[in-house]
PDB file of C-alpha atoms in Angstrom:
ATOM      1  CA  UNK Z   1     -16.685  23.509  10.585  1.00 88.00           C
ATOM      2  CA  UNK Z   2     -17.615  22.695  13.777  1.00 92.00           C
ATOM      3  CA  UNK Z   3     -16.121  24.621  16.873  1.00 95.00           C
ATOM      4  CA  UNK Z   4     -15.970  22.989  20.116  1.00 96.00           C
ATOM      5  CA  UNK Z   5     -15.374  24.514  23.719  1.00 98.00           C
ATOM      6  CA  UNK Z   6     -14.279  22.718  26.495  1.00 98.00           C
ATOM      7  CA  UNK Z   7     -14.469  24.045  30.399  1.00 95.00           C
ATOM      8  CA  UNK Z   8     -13.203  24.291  32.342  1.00 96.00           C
ATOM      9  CA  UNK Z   9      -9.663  24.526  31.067  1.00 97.00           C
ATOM     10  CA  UNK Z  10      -8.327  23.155  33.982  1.00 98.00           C
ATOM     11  CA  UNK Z  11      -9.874  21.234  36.996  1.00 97.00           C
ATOM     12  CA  UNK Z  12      -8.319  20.394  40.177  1.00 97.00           C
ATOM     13  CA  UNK Z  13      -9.726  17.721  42.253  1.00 97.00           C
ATOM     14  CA  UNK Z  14      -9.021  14.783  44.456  1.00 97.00           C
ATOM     15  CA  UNK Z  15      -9.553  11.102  44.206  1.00 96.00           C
ATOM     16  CA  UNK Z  16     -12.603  10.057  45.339  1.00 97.00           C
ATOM     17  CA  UNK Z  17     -14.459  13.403  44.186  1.00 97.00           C
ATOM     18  CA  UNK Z  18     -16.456  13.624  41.290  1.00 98.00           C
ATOM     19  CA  UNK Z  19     -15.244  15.546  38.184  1.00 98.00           C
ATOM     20  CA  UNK Z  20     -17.971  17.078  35.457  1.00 98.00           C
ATOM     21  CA  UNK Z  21     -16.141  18.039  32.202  1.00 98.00           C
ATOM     22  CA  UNK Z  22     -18.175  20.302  29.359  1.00 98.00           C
ATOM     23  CA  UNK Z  23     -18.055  20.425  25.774  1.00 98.00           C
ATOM     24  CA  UNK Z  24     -19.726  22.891  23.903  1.00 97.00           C
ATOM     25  CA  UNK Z  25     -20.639  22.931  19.938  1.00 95.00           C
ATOM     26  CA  UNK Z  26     -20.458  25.992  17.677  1.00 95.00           C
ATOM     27  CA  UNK Z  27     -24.159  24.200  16.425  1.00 92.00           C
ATOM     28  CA  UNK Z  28     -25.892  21.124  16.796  1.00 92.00           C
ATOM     29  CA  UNK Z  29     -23.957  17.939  17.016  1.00 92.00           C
ATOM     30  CA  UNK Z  30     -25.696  15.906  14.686  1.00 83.00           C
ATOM     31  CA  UNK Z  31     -27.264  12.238  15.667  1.00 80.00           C
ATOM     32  CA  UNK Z  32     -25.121  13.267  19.202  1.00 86.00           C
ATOM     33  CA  UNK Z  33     -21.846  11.988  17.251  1.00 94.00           C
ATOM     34  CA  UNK Z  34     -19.826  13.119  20.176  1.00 96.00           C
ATOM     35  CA  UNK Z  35     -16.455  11.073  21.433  1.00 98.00           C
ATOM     36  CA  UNK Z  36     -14.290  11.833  24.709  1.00 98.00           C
ATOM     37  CA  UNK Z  37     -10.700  10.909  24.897  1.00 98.00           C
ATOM     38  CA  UNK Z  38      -8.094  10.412  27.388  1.00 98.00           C
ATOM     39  CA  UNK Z  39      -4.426  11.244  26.880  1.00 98.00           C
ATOM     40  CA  UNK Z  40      -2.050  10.933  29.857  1.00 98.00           C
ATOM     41  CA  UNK Z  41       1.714  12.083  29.232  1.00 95.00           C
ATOM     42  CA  UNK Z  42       3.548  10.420  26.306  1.00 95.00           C
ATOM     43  CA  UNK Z  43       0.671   8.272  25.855  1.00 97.00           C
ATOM     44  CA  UNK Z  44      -1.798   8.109  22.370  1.00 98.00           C
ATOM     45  CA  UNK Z  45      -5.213   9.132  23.436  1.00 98.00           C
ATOM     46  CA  UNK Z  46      -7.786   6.588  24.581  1.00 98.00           C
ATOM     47  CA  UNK Z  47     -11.275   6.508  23.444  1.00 98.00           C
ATOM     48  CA  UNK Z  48     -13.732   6.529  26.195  1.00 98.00           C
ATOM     49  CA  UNK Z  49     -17.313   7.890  24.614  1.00 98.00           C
ATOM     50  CA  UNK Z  50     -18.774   7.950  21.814  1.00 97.00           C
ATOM     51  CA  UNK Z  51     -22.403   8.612  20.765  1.00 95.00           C
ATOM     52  CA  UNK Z  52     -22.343  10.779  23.871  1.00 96.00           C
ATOM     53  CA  UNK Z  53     -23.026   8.446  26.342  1.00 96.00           C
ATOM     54  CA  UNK Z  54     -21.326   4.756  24.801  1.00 97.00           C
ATOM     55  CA  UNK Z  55     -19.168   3.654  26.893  1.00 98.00           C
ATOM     56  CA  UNK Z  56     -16.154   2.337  24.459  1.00 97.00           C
ATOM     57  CA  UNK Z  57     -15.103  -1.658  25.526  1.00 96.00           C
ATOM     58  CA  UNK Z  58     -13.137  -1.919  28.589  1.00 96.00           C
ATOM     59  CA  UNK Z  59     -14.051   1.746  30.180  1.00 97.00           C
ATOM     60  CA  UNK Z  60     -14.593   1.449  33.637  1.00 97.00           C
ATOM     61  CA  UNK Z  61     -18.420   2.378  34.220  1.00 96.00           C
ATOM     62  CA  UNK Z  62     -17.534   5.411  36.445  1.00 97.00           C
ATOM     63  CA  UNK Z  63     -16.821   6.895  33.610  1.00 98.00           C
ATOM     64  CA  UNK Z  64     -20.380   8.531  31.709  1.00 98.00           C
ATOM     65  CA  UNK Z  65     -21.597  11.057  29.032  1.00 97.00           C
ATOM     66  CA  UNK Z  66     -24.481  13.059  28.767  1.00 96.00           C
ATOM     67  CA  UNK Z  67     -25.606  15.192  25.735  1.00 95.00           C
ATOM     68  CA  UNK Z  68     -27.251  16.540  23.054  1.00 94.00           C
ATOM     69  CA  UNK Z  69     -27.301  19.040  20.684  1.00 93.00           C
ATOM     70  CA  UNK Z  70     -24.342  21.216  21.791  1.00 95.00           C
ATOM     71  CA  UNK Z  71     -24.066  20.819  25.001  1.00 97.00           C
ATOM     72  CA  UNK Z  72     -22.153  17.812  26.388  1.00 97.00           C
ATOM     73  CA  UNK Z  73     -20.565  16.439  29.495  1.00 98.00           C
ATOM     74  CA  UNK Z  74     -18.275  13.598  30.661  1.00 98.00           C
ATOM     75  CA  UNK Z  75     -18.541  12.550  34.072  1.00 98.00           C
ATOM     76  CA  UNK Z  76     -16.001  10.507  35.927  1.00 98.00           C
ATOM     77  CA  UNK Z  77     -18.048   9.768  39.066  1.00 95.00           C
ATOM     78  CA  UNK Z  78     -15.239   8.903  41.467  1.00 96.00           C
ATOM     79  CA  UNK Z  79     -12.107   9.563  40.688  1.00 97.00           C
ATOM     80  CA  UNK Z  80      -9.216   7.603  40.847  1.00 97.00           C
ATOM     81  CA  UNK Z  81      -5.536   8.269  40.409  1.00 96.00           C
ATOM     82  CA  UNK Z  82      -5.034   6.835  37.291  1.00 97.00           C
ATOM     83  CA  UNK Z  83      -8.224   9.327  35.819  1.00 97.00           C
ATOM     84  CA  UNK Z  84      -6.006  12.444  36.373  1.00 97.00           C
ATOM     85  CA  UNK Z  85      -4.909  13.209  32.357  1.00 98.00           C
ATOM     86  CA  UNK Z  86      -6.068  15.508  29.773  1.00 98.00           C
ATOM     87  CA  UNK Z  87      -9.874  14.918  28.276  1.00 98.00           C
ATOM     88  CA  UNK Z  88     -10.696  15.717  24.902  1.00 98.00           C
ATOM     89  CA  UNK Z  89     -14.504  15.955  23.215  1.00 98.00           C
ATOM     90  CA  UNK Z  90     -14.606  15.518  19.405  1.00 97.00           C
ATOM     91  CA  UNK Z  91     -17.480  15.727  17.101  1.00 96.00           C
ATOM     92  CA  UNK Z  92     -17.985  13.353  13.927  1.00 95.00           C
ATOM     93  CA  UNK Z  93     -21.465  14.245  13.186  1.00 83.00           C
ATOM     94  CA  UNK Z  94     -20.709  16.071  10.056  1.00 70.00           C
ATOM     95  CA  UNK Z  95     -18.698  15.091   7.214  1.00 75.00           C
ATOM     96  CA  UNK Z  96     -15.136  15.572   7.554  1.00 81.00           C
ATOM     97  CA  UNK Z  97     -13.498  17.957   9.193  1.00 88.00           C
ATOM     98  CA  UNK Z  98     -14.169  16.116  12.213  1.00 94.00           C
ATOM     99  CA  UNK Z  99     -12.876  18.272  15.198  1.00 96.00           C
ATOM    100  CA  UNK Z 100     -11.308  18.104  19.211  1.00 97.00           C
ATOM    101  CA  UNK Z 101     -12.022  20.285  21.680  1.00 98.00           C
ATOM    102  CA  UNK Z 102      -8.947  21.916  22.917  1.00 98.00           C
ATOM    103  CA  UNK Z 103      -8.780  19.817  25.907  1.00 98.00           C
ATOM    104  CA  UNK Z 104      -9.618  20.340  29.439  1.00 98.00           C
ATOM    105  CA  UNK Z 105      -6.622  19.171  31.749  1.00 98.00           C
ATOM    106  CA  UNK Z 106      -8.015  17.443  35.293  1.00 98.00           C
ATOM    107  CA  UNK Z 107      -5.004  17.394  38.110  1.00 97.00           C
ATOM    108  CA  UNK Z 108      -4.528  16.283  41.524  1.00 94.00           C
ATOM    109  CA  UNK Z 109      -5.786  18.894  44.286  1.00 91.00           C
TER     110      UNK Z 109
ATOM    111  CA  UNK X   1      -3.883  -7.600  19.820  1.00 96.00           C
ATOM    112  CA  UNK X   2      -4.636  -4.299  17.243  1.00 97.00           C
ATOM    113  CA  UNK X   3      -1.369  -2.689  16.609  1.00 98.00           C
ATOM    114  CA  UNK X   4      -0.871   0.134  14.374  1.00 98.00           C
ATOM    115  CA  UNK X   5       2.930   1.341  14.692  1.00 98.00           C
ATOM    116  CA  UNK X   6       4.056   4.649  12.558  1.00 98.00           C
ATOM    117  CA  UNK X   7       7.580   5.477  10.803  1.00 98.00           C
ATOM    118  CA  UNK X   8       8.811   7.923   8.738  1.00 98.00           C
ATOM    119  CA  UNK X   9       8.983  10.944  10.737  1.00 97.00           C
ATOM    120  CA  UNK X  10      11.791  13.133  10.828  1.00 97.00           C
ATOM    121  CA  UNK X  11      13.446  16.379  10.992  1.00 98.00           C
ATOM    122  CA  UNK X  12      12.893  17.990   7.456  1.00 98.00           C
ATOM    123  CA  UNK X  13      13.153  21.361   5.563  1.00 98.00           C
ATOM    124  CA  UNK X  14      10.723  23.782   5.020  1.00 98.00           C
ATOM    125  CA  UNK X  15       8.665  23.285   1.415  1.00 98.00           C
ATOM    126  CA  UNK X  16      10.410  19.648   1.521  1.00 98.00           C
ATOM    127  CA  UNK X  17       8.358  16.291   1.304  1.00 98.00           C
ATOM    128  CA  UNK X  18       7.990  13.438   3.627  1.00 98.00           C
ATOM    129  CA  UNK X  19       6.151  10.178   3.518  1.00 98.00           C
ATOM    130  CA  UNK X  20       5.139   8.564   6.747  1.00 98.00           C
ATOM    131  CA  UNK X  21       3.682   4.826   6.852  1.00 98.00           C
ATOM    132  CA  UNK X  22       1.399   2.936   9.757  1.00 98.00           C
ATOM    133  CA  UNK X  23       1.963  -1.122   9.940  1.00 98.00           C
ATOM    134  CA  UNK X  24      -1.281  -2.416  11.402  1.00 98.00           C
ATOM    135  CA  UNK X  25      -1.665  -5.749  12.297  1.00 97.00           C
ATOM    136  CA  UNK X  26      -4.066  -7.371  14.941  1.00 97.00           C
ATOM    137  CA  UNK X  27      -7.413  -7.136  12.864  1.00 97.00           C
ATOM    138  CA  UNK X  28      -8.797  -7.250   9.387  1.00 97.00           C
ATOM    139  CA  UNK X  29      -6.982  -3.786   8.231  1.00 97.00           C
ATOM    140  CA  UNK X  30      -9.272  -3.651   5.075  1.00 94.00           C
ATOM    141  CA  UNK X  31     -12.478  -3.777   7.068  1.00 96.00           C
ATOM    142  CA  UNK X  32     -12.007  -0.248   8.226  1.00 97.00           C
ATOM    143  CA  UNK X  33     -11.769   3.030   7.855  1.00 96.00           C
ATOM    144  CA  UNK X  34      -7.888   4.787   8.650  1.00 97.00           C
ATOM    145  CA  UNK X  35      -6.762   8.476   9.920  1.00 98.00           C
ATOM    146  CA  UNK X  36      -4.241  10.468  10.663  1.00 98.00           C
ATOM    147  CA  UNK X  37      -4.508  12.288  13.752  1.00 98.00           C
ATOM    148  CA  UNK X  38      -1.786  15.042  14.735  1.00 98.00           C
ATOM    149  CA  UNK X  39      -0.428  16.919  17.799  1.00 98.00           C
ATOM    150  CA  UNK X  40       1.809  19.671  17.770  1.00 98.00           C
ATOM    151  CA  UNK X  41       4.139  20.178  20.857  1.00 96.00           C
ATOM    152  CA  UNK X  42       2.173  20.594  23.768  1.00 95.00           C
ATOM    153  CA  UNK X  43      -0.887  21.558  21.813  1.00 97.00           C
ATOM    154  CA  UNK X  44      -4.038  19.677  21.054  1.00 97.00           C
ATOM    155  CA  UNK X  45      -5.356  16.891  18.900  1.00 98.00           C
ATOM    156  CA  UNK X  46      -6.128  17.790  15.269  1.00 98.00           C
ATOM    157  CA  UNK X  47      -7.608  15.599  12.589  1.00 97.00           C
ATOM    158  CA  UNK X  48      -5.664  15.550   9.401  1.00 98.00           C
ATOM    159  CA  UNK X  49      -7.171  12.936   6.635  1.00 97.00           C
ATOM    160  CA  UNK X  50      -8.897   9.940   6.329  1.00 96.00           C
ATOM    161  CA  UNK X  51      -9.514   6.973   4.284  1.00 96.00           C
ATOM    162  CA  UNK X  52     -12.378   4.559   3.302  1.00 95.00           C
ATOM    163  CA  UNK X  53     -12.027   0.579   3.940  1.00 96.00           C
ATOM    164  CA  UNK X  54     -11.606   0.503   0.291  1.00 95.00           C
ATOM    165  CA  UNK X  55      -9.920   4.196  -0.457  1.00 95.00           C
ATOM    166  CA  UNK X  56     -13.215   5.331  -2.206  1.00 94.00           C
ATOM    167  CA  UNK X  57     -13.807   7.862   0.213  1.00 93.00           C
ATOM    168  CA  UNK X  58     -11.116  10.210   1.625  1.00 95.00           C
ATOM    169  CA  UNK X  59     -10.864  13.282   3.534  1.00 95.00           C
ATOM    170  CA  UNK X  60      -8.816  16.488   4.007  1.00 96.00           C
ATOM    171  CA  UNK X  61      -8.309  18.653   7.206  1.00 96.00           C
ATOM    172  CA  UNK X  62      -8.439  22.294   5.227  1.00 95.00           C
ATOM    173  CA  UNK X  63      -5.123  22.982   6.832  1.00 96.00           C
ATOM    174  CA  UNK X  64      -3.607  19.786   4.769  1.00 98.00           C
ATOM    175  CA  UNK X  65      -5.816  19.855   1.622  1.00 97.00           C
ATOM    176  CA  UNK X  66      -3.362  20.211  -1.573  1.00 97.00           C
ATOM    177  CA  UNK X  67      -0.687  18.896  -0.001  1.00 98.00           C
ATOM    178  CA  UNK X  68      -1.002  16.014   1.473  1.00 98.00           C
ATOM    179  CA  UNK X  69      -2.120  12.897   0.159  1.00 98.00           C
ATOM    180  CA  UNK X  70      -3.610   9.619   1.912  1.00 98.00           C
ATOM    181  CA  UNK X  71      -3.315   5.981   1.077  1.00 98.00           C
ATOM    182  CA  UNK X  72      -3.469   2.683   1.607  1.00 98.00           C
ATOM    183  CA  UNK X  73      -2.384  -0.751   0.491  1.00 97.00           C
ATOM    184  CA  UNK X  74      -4.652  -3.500   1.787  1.00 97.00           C
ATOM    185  CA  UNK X  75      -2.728  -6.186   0.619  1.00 97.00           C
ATOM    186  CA  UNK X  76       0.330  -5.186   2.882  1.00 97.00           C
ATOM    187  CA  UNK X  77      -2.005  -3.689   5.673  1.00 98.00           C
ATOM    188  CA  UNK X  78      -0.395  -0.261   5.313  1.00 98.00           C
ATOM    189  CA  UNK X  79      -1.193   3.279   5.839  1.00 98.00           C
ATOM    190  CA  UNK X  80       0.617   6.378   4.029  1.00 98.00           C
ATOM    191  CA  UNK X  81       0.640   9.926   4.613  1.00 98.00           C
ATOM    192  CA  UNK X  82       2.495  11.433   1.804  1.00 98.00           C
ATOM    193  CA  UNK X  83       3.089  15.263   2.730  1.00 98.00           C
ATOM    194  CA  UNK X  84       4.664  18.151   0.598  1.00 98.00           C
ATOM    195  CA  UNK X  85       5.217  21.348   0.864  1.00 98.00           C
ATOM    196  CA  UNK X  86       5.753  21.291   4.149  1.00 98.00           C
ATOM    197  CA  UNK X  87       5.534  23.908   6.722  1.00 98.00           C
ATOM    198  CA  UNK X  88       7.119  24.854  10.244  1.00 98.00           C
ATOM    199  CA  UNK X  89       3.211  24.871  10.826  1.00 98.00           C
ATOM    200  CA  UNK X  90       3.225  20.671  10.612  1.00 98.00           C
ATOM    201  CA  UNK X  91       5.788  20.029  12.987  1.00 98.00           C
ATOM    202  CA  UNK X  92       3.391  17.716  15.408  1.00 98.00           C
ATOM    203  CA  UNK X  93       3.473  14.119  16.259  1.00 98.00           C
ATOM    204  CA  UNK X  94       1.287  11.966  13.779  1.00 98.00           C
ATOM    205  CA  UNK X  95      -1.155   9.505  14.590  1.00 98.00           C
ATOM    206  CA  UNK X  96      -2.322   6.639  13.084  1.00 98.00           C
ATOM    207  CA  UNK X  97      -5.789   5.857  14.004  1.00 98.00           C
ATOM    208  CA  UNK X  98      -7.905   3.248  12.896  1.00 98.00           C
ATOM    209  CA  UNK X  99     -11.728   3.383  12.996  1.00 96.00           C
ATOM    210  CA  UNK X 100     -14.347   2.096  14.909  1.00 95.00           C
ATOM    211  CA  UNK X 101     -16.924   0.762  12.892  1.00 90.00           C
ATOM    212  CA  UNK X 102     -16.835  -2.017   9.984  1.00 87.00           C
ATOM    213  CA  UNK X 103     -17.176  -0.800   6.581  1.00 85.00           C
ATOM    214  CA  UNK X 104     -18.267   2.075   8.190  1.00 85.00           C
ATOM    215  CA  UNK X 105     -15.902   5.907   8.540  1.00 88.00           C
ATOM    216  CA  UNK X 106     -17.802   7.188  11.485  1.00 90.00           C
ATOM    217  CA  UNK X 107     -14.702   9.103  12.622  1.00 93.00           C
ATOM    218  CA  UNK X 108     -14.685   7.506  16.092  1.00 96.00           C
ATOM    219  CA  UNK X 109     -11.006   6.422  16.432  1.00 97.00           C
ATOM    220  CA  UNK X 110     -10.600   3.376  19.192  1.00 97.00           C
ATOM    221  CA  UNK X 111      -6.985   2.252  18.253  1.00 98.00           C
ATOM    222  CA  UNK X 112      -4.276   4.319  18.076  1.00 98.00           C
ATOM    223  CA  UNK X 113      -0.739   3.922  17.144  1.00 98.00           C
ATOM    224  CA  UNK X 114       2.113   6.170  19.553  1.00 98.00           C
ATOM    225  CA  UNK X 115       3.077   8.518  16.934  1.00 98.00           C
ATOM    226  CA  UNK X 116       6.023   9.719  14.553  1.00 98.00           C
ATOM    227  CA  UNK X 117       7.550  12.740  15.382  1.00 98.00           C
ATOM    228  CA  UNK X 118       7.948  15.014  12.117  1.00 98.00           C
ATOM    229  CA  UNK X 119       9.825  18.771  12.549  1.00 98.00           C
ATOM    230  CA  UNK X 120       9.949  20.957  10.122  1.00 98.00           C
ATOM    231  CA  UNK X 121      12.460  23.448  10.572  1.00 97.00           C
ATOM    232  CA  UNK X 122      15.437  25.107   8.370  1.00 95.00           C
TER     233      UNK X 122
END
């Protein structure tokens, strides 16, 4: 199974800035089958990424990912208020199990 | 408009049984892949089973496998999670979570239902 690490755990920012989230792999992602997601408070999670740098339909285009391997990163390149939630990589390279990082929180500086 | 909308959850017994179902209208349900995603209280998201467009592939999280059992009924574009056994360790919200490619499990979820609450406590 794969093992992914997310850092920092938390990040504190403010609107405007720009916010670079990691997402490391326990071994190689394969074909970059990499996803971020957004959950804000009592909401489902949103997909935002996939194949590492795919923007899914609808995501604004400040939002990017970069990656290979097992290093990743999302970047949200300004931030607005609405982008302050929890982000969560997942890999779905291998066959299931397919696994979430445990999250990194971003919050309002 | 996807919708995928979850019932069944409850507060149940330990080593009791539960069944939980996902109503998904809004696209062609038996075009794709389905999962169950969960999330225990104030935790993190964890993967729990999913099933082919036409249940000839399915899936286990190890933490699930011999107890829980996935299906799906394309004629009534339905979802089922049938859990035994069931542990204080399952207490989470459940997802339903449909996938993003036709014909296709990639295990990229881009619809999600908001959950059914199952607790599992004596």
């Amino acid at each position: 199974e794969i093992v992914l690490t997310q850092s920092p755990g938390t990040l504190s920012l403010s609107p405007g800035e720009r916010a670079t989230l990691s997402c490391r792999a326990s071994q190689s992602v394969s074909s970059s089958s990499l996803a971020w997601y957004q959950q804000k408070p009592g909401q489902a999670p949103r997909l935002l990424i996939y194949g590492a740098s795919s923007r899914a339909t609808g995501i604004p285009d400040r939002f990017s990912g970069s990656g290979s391997g097992t290093d990743f990163t999302l970047t949200i390149s300004r931030l607005e208020p609405e982008d302050f939630a929890v982000y969560y990589c997942q890999q779905y390279g291998s066959s299931p199990p397919y696994t979430f990082g445990q999250g990194t929180k971003l919050e309002i500086k | 408009e996807v919708q995928l909308v979850e019932s069944g959850g409850g507060l149940v017994q330990p080593g009791r049984s539960l069944r939980l179902s996902c109503a998904a209208s809004g696209f062609t349900f038996d075009d794709y892949a389905m999962h169950w995603v969960r999330q225990a209280p104030g935790k993190g998201l964890e993967w729990v089973s999913g099933i082919s467009w036409n249940s000839g592939s399915i899936g286990y999280a190890d933490s699930v496998k011999g107890r829980f059992t996935i299906s799906r009924d394309n004629a009534k574009n339905s979802l089922d999670l049938q859990m035994n056994s069931l542990r204080a360790e399952d207490t989470a919200l459940y997802y339903c979570a449909k996938d993003m490619s036709f014909a296709v499990t990639t295990g990229v979820f881009n619809y999600w239902g908001q959950g059914t609450l199952v607790t599992v406590s004596s």
